[in-house]
mmCIF file of C-alpha atoms and ligand atoms in Angstrom:
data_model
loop_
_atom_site.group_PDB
_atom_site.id
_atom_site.type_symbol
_atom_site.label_atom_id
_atom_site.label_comp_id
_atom_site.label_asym_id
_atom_site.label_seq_id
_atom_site.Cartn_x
_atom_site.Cartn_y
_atom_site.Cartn_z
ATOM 1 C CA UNK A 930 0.000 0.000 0.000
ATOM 2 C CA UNK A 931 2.600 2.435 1.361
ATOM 3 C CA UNK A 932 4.706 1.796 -2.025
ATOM 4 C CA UNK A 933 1.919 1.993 -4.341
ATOM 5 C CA UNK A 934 0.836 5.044 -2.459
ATOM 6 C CA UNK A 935 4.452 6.688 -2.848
ATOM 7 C CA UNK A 936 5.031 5.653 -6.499
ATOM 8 C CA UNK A 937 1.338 7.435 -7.122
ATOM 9 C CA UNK A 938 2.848 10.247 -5.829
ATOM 10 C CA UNK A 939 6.098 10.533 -7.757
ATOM 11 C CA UNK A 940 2.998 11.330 -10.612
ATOM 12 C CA UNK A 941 1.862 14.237 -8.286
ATOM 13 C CA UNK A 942 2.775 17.906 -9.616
ATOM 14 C CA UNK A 943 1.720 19.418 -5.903
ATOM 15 C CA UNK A 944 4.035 16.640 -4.289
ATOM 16 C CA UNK A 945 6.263 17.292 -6.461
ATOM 17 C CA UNK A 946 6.362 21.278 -6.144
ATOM 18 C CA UNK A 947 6.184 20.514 -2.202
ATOM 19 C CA UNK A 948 9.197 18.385 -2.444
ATOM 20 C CA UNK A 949 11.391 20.128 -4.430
ATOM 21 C CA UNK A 950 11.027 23.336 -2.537
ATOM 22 C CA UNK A 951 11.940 22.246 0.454
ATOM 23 C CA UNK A 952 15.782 22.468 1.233
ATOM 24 C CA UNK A 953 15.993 19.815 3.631
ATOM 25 C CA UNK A 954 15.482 17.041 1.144
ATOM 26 C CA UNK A 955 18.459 17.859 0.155
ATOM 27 C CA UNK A 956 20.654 15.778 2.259
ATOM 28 C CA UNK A 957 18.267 12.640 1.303
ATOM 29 C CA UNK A 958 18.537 13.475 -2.155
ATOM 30 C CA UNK A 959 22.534 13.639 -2.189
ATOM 31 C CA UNK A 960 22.723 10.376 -0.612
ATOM 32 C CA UNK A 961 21.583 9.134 -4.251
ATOM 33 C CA UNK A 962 22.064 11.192 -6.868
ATOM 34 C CA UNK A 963 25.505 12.415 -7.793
ATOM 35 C CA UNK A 964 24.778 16.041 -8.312
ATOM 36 C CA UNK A 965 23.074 18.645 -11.086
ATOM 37 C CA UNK A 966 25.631 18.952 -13.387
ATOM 38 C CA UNK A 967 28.311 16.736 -15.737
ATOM 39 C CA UNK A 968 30.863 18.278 -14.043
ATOM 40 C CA UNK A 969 29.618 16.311 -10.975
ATOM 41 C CA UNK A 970 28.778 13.129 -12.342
ATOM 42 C CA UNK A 971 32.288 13.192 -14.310
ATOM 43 C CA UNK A 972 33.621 13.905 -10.996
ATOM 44 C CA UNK A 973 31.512 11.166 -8.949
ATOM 45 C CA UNK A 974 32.998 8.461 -11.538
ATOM 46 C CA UNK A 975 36.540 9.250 -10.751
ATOM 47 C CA UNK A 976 36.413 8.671 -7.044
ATOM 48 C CA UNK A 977 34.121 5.383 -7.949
ATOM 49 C CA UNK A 978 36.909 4.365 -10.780
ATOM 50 C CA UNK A 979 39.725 4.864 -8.109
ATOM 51 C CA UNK A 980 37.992 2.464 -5.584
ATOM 52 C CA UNK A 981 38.137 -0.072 -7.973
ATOM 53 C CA UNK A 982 34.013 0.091 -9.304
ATOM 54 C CA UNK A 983 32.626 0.132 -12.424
ATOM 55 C CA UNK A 984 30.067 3.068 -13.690
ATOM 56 C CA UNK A 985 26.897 3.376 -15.748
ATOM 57 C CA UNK A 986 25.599 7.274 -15.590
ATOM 58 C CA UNK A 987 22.163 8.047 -15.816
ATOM 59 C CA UNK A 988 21.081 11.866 -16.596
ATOM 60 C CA UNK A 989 17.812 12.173 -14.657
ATOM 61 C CA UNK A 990 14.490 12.997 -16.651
ATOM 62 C CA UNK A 991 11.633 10.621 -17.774
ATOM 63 C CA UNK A 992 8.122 11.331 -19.781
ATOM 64 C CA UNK A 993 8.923 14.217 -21.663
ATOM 65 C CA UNK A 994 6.054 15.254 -23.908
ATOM 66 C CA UNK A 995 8.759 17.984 -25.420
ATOM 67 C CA UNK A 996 10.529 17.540 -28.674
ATOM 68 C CA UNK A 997 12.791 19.858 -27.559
ATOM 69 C CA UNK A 998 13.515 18.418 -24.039
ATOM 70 C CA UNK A 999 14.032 15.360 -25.413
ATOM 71 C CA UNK A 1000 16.309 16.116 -27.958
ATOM 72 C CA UNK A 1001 18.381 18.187 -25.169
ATOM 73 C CA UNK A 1002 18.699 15.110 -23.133
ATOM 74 C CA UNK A 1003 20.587 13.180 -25.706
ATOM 75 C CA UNK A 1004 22.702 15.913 -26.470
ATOM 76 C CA UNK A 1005 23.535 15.827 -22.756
ATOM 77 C CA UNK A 1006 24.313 12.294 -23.310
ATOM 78 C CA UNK A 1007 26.615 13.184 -26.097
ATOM 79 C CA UNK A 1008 28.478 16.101 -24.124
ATOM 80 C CA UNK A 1009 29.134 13.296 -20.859
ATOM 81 C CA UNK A 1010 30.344 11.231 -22.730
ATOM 82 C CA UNK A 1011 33.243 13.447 -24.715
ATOM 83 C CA UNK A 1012 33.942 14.527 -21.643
ATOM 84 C CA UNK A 1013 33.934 11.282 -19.786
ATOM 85 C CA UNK A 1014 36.394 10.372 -22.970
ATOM 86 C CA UNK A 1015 38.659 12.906 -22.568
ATOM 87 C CA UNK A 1016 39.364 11.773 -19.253
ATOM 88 C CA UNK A 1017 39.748 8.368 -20.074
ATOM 89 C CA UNK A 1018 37.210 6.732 -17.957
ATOM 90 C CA UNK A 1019 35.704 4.988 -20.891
ATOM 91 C CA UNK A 1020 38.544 3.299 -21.878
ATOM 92 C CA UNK A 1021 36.960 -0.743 -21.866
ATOM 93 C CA UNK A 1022 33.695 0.128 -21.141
ATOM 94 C CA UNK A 1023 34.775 1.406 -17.452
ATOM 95 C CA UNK A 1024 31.983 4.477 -17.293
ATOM 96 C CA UNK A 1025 29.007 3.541 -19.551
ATOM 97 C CA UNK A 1026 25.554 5.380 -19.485
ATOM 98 C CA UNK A 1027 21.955 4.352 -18.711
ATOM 99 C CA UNK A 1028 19.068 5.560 -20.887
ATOM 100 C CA UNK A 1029 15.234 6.168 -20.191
ATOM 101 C CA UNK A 1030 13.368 6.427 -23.933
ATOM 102 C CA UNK A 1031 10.855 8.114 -22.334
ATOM 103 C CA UNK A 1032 13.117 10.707 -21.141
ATOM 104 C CA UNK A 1033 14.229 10.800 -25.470
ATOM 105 C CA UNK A 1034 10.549 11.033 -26.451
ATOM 106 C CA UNK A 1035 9.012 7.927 -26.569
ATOM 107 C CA UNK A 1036 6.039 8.930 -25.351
ATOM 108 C CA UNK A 1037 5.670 11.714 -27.665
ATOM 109 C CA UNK A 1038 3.369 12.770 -30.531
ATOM 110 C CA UNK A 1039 0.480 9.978 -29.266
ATOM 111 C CA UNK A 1040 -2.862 10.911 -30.358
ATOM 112 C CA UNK A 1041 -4.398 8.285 -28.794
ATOM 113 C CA UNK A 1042 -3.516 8.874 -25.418
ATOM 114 C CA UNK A 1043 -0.488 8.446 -23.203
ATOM 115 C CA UNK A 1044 1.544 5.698 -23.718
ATOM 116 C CA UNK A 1045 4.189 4.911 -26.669
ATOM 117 C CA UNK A 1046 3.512 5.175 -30.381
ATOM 118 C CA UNK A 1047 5.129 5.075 -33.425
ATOM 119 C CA UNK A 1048 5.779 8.861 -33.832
ATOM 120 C CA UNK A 1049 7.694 8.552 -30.280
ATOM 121 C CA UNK A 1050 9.677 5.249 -30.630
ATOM 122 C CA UNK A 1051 10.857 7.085 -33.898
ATOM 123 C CA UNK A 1052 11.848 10.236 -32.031
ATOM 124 C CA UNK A 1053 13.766 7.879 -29.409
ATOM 125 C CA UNK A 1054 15.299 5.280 -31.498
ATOM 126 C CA UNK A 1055 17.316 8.445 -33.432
ATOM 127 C CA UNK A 1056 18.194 9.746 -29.887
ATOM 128 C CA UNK A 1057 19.213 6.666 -28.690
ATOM 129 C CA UNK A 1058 21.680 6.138 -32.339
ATOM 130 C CA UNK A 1059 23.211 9.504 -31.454
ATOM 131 C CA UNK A 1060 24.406 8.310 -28.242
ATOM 132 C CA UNK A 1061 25.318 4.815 -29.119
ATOM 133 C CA UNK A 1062 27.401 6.249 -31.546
ATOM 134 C CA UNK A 1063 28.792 8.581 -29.227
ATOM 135 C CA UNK A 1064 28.973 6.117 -26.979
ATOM 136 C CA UNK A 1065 30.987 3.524 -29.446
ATOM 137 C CA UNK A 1066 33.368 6.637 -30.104
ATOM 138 C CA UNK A 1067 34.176 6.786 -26.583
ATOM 139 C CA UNK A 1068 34.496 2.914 -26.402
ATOM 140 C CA UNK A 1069 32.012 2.625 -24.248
ATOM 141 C CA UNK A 1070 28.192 1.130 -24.232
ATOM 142 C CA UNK A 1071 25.056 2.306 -23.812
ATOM 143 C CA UNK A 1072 21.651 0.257 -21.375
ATOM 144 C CA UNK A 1073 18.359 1.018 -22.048
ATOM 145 C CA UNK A 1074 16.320 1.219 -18.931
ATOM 146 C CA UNK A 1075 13.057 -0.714 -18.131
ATOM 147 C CA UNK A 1076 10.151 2.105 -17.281
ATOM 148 C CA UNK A 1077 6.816 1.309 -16.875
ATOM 149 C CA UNK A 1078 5.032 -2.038 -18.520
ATOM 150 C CA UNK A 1079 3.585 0.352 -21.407
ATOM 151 C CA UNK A 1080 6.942 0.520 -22.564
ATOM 152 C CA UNK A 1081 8.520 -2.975 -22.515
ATOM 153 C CA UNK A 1082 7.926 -3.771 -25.639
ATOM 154 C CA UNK A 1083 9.000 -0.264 -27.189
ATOM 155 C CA UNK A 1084 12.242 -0.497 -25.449
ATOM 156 C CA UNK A 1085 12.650 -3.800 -26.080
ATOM 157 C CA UNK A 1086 12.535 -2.979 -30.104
ATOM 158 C CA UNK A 1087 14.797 -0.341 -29.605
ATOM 159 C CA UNK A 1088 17.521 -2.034 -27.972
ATOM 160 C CA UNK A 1089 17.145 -5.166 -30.486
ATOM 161 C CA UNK A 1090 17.474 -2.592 -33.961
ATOM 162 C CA UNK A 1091 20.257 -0.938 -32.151
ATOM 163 C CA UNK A 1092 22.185 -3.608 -31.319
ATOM 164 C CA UNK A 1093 22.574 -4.704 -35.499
ATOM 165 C CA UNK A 1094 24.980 -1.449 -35.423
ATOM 166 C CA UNK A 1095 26.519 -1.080 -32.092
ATOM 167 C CA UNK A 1096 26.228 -4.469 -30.235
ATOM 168 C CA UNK A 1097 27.497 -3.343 -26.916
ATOM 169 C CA UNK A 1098 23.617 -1.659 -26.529
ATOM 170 C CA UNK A 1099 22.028 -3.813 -23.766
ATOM 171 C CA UNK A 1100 18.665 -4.050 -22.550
ATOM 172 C CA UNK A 1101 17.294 -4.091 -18.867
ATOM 173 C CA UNK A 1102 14.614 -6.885 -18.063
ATOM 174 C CA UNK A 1103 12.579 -6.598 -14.997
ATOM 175 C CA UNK A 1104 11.552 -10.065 -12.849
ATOM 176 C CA UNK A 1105 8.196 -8.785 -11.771
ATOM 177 C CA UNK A 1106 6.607 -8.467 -14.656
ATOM 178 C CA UNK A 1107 5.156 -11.453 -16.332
ATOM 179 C CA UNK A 1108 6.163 -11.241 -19.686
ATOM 180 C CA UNK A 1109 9.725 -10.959 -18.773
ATOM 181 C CA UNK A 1110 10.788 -15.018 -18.478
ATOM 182 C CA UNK A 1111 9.768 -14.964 -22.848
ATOM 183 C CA UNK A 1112 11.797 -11.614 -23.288
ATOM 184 C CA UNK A 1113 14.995 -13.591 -21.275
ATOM 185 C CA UNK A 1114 14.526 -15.922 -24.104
ATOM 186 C CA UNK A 1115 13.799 -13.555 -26.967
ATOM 187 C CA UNK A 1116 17.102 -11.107 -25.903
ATOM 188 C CA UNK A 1117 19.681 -14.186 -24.744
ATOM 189 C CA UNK A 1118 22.364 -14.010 -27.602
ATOM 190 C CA UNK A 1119 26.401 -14.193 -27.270
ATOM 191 C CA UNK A 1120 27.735 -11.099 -25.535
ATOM 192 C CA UNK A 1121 24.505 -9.525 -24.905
ATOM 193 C CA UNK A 1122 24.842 -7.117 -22.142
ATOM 194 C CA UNK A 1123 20.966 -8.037 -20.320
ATOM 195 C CA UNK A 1124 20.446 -6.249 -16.780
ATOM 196 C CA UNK A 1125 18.723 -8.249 -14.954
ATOM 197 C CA UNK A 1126 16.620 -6.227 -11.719
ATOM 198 C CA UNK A 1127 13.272 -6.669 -9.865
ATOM 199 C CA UNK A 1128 11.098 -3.642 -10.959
ATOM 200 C CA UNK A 1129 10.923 -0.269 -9.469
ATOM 201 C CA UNK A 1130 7.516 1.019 -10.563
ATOM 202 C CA UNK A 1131 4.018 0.219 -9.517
ATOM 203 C CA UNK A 1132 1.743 -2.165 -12.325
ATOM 204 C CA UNK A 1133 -1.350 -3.458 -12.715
ATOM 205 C CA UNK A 1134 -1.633 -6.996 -11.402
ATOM 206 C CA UNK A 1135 -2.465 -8.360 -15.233
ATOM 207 C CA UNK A 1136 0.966 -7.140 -15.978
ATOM 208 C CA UNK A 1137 2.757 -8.253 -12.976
ATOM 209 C CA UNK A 1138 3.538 -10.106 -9.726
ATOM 210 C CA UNK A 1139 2.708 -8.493 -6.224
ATOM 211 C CA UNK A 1140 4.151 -9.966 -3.523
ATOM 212 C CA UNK A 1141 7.978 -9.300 -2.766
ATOM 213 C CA UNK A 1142 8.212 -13.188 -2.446
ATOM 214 C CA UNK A 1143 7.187 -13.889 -5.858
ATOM 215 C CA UNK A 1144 9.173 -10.964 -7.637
ATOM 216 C CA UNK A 1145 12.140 -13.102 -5.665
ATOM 217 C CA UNK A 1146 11.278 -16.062 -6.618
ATOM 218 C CA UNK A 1147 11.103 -14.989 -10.787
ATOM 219 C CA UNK A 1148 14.467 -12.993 -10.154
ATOM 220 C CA UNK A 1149 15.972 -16.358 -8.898
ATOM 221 C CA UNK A 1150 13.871 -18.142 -12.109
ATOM 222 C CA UNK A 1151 15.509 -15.328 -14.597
ATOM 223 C CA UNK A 1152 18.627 -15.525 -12.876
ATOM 224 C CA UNK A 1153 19.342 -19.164 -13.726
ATOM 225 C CA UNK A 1154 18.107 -18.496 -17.163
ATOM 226 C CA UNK A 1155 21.036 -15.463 -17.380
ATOM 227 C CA UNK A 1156 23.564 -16.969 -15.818
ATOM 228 C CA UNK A 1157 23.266 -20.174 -17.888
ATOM 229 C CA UNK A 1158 23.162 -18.510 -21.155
ATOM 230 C CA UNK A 1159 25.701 -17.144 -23.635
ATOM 231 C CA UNK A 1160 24.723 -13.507 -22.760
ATOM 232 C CA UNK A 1161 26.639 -10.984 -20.848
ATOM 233 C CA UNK A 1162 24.066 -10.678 -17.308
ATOM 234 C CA UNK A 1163 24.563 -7.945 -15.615
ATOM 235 C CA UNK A 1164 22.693 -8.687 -12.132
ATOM 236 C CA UNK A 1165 21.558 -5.463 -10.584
ATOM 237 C CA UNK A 1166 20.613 -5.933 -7.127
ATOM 238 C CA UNK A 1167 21.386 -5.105 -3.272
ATOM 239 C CA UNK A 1168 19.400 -8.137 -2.073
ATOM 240 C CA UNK A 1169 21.766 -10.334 0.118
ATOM 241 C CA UNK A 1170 20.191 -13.834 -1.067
ATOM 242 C CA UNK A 1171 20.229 -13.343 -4.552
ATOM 243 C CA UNK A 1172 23.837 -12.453 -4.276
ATOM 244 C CA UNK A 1173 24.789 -15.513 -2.546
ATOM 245 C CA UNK A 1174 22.962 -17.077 -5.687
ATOM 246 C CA UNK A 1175 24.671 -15.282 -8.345
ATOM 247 C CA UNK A 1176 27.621 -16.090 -6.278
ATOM 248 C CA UNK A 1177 27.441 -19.746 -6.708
ATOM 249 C CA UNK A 1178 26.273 -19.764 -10.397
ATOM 250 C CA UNK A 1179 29.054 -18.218 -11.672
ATOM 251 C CA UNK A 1180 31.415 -20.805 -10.734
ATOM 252 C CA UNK A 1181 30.377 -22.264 -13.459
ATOM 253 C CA UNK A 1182 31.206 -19.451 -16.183
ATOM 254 C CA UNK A 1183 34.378 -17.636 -17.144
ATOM 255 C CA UNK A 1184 35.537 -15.232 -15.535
ATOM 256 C CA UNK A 1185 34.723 -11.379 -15.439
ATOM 257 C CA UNK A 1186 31.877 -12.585 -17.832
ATOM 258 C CA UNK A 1187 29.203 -11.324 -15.361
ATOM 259 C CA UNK A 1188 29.029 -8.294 -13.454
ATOM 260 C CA UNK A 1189 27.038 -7.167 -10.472
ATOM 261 C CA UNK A 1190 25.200 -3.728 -10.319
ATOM 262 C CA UNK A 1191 24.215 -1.537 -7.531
ATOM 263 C CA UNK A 1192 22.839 1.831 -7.055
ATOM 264 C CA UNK A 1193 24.940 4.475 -6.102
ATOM 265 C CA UNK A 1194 24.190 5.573 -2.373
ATOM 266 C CA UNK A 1195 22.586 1.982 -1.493
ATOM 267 C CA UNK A 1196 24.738 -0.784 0.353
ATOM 268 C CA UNK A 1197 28.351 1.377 -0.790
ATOM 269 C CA UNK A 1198 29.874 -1.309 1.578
ATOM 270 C CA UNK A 1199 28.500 -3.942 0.187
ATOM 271 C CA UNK A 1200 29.554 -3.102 -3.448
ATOM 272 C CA UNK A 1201 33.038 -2.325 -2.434
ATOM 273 C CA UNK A 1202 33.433 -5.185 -0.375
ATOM 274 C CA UNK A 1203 32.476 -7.641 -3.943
ATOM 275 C CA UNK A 1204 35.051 -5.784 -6.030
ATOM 276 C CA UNK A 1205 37.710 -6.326 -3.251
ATOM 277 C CA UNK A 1206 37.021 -9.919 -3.520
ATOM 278 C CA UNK A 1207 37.335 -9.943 -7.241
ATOM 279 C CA UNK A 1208 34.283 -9.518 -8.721
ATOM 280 C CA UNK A 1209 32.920 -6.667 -11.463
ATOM 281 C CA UNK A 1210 30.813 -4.090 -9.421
ATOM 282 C CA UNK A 1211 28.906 -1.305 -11.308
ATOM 283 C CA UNK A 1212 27.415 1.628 -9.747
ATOM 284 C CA UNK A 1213 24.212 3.046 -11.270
ATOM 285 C CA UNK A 1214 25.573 6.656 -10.601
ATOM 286 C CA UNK A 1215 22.374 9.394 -11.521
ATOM 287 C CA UNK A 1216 22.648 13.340 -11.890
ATOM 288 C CA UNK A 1217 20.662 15.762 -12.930
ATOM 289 C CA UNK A 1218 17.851 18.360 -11.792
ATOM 290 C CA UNK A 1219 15.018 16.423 -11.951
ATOM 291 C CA UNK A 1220 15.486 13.669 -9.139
ATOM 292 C CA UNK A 1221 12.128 13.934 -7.694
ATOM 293 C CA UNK A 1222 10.579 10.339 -9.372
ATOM 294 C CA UNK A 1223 13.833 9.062 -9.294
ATOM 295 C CA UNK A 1224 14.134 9.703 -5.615
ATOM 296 C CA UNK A 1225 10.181 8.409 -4.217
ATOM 297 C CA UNK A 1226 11.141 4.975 -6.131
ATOM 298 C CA UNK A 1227 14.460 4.340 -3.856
ATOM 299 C CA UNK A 1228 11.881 5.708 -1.002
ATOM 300 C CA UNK A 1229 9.600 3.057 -2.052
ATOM 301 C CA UNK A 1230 11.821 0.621 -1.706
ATOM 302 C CA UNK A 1231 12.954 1.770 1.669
ATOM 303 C CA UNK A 1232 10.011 2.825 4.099
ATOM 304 C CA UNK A 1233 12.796 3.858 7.044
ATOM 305 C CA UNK A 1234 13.815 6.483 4.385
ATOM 306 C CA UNK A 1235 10.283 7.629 3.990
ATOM 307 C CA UNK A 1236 10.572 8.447 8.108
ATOM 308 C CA UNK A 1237 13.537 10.510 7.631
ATOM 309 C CA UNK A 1238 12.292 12.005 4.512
ATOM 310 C CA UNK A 1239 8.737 13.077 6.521
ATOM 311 C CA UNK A 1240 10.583 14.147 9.356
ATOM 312 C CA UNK A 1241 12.959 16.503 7.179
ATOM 313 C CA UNK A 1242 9.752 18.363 4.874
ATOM 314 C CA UNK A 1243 8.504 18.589 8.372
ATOM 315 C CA UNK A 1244 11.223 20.086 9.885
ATOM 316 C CA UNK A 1245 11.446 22.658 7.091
ATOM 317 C CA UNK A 1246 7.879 23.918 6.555
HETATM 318 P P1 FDA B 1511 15.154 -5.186 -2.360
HETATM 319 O O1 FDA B 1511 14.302 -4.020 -2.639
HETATM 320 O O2 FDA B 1511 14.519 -6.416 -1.768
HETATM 321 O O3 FDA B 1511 16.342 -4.709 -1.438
HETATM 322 C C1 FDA B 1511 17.303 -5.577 -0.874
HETATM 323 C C2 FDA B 1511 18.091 -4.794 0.159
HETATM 324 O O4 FDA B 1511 18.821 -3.746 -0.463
HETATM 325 C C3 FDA B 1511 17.221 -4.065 1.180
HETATM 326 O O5 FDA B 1511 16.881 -4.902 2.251
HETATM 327 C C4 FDA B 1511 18.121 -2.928 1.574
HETATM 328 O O6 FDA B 1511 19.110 -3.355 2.464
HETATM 329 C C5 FDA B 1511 18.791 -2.556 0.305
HETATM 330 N N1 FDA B 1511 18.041 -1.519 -0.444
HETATM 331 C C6 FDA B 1511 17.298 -1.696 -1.572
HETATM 332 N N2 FDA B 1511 16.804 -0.524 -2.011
HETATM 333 C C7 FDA B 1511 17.241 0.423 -1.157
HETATM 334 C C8 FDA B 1511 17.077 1.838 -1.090
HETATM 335 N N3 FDA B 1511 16.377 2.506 -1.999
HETATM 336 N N4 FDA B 1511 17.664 2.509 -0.073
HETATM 337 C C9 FDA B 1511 18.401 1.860 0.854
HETATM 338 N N5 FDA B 1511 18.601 0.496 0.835
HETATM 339 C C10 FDA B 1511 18.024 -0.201 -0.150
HETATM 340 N N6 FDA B 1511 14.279 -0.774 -11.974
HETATM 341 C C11 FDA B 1511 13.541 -0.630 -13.095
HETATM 342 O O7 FDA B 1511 12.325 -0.786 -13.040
HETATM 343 N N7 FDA B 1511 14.147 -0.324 -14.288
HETATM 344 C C12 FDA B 1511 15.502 -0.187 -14.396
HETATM 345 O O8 FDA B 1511 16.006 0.095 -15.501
HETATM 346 C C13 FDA B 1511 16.286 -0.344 -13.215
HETATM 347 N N8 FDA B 1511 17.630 -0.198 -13.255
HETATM 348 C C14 FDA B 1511 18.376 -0.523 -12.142
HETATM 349 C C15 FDA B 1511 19.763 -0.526 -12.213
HETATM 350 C C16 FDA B 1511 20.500 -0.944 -11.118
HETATM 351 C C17 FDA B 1511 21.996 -0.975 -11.229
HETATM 352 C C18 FDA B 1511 19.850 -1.366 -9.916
HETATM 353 C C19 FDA B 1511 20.620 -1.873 -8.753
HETATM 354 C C20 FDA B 1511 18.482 -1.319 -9.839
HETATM 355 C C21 FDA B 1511 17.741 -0.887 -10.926
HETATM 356 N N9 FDA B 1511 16.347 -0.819 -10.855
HETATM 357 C C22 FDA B 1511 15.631 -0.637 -12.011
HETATM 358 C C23 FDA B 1511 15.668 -0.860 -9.527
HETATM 359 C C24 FDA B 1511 15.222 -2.257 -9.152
HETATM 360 O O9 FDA B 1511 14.174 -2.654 -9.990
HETATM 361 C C25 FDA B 1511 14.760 -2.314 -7.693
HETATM 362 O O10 FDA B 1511 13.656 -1.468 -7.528
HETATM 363 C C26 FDA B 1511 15.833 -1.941 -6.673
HETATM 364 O O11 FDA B 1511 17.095 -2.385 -7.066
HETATM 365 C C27 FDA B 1511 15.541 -2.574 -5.316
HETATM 366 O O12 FDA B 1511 15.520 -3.962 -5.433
HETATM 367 P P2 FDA B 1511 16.632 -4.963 -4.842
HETATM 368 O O13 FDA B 1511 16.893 -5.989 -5.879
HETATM 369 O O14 FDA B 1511 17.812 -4.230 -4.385
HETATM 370 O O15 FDA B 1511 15.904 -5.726 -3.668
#
């Protein structure tokens, strides 16, 4: 309830105005997002590079309905990663960058309501070939993130056309929705980068599973699936169990051919303490003004940080 409740809200412009305006956020919303600018995400990916971790930046933004915004956003993309280039951190895929299509225009120029059409998986798909190239210049690789069920398939499509021309695109596949076990299948080819993570956004129950114990319980399902086949998995999660499970079935693959992923600001002991032992750690590093639904889907997932979070509007008002 208390989830579904705070993921309704991440959709609420009064929230949202509430929220943003109120300086004591602040210190909940640096614990996970790296800053405004490129300047601080280049800057975040340094210190993470010298402790030994893996990056994938994420500029903050999703469900544009503006051409312009959207076309912005890539060039962002585009600027990072020149300057992420310049510096090096690139170099073998070490800094990478995450993509929302909504946040490229996906859901843009629908005349039959909200939700992806043709005109908008257009406008993203040449977004998201401007920053694969850019990305491929920089010798580095580009994920498509998993939004909301509406647009699986969209980003799904994306990912697979993209991948003809720059094969280091990879897709992110989400274990509570119920589609996702056939899409494993569909995506599982050599080398293909597949993120494998539970779901961070509230769905209908035709669409998906409800109960923590069964999103588990197809994560564990899907993780055999990865781990088994000749893709590259990239398992992104802070869960302690599924770790342990990871853990054990890559004894049976090759070296460095799997990678964990964490986000930046949750268990930082945790993903420092798996890179120390050997294993590929990536942090999911985001930056960029607008945190706000970004930041009530990690409070979602964390009801003590909704306390804190109360506590500090409260404090400020
Ligand atoms: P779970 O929520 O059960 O958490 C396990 C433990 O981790 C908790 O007990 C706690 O200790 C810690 N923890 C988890 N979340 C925390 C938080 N916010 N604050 C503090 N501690 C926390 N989702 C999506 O729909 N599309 C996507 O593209 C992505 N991309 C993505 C990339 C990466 C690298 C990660 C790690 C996650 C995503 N996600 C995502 C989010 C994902 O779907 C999921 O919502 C979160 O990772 C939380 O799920 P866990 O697997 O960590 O388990």
């Amino acid at each position: 309830m208390l989830r579904k409740a705070l993921l309704a809200a991440a959709a609420s412009e009064r929230i949202r105005q509430a929220v943003t305006a109120t300086p004591a956020t602040r210190a909940i919303v640096a614990r996970y997002v790296a800053g405004e600018t490129s300047e601080d995400a280049v800057a975040t990916a340094r210190a993470l590079r010298s402790a030994g971790l893996l990056v994938t930046l994420d500029y903050l933004g999703e469900d544009t309905a503006d051409g312009q915004r959207a076309a912005a956003t890539a060039a962002q993309y585009v600027h990072l990663l020149g300057k992420l280039a310049a510096e090096g951190l690139t170099e073998g895929g070490a800094v990478e960058v995450s993509v929302k299509p909504t946040a490229l225009g996906l859901l843009l120029g629908g005349e039959g309501g909200p939700g992806p059409n043709a005109v908008g998986e257009r406008i993203a798909t040449g977004h998201l070939e401007r920053i694969a190239a850019a990305a491929r210049d920089a010798g580095t690789t580009v994920t498509v993130d998993a939004e909301d069920h509406r647009t699986t398939a969209a980003g799904l499509r994306i990912a697979t056309a993209l991948r003809a021309r720059f094969p280091g695109v990879g897709s992110v596949l989400q274990a509570s929705l119920r589609r996702t076990e056939a899409d494993l299948r569909a995506v599982a080819a050599p080398g293909v980068r597949v993120r494998l993570c539970k779901g961070a956004y509230a769905e209908p129950a035709a669409e998906a599973v409800e109960s923590r114990h069964d999103v588990d319980r197809g994560y564990a399902r899907c993780l055999g699936l990865l781990m088994k086949g000749p893709g590259y998995p990239m398992v992104a999660t802070h869960d302690p169990r599924l770790i342990a499970i990871t853990r054990s079935l890559s004894l049976a693959r090759p070296a460095g051919s799997f990678e964990y992923q964490m986000l930046y600001g949750v268990r930082p002991d945790e993903q420092r303490r798996l890179a120390a032992e050997g294993a590929q750690v990536r942090v999911y590093v985001p930056y960029g003004g607008d945190w706000y639904p970004y930041l009530l889907r990690r409070l979602a997932e964390r009801p003590s940080n909704l306390a804190l979070f109360l506590r500090s509007l409260g404090s400020s008002s």
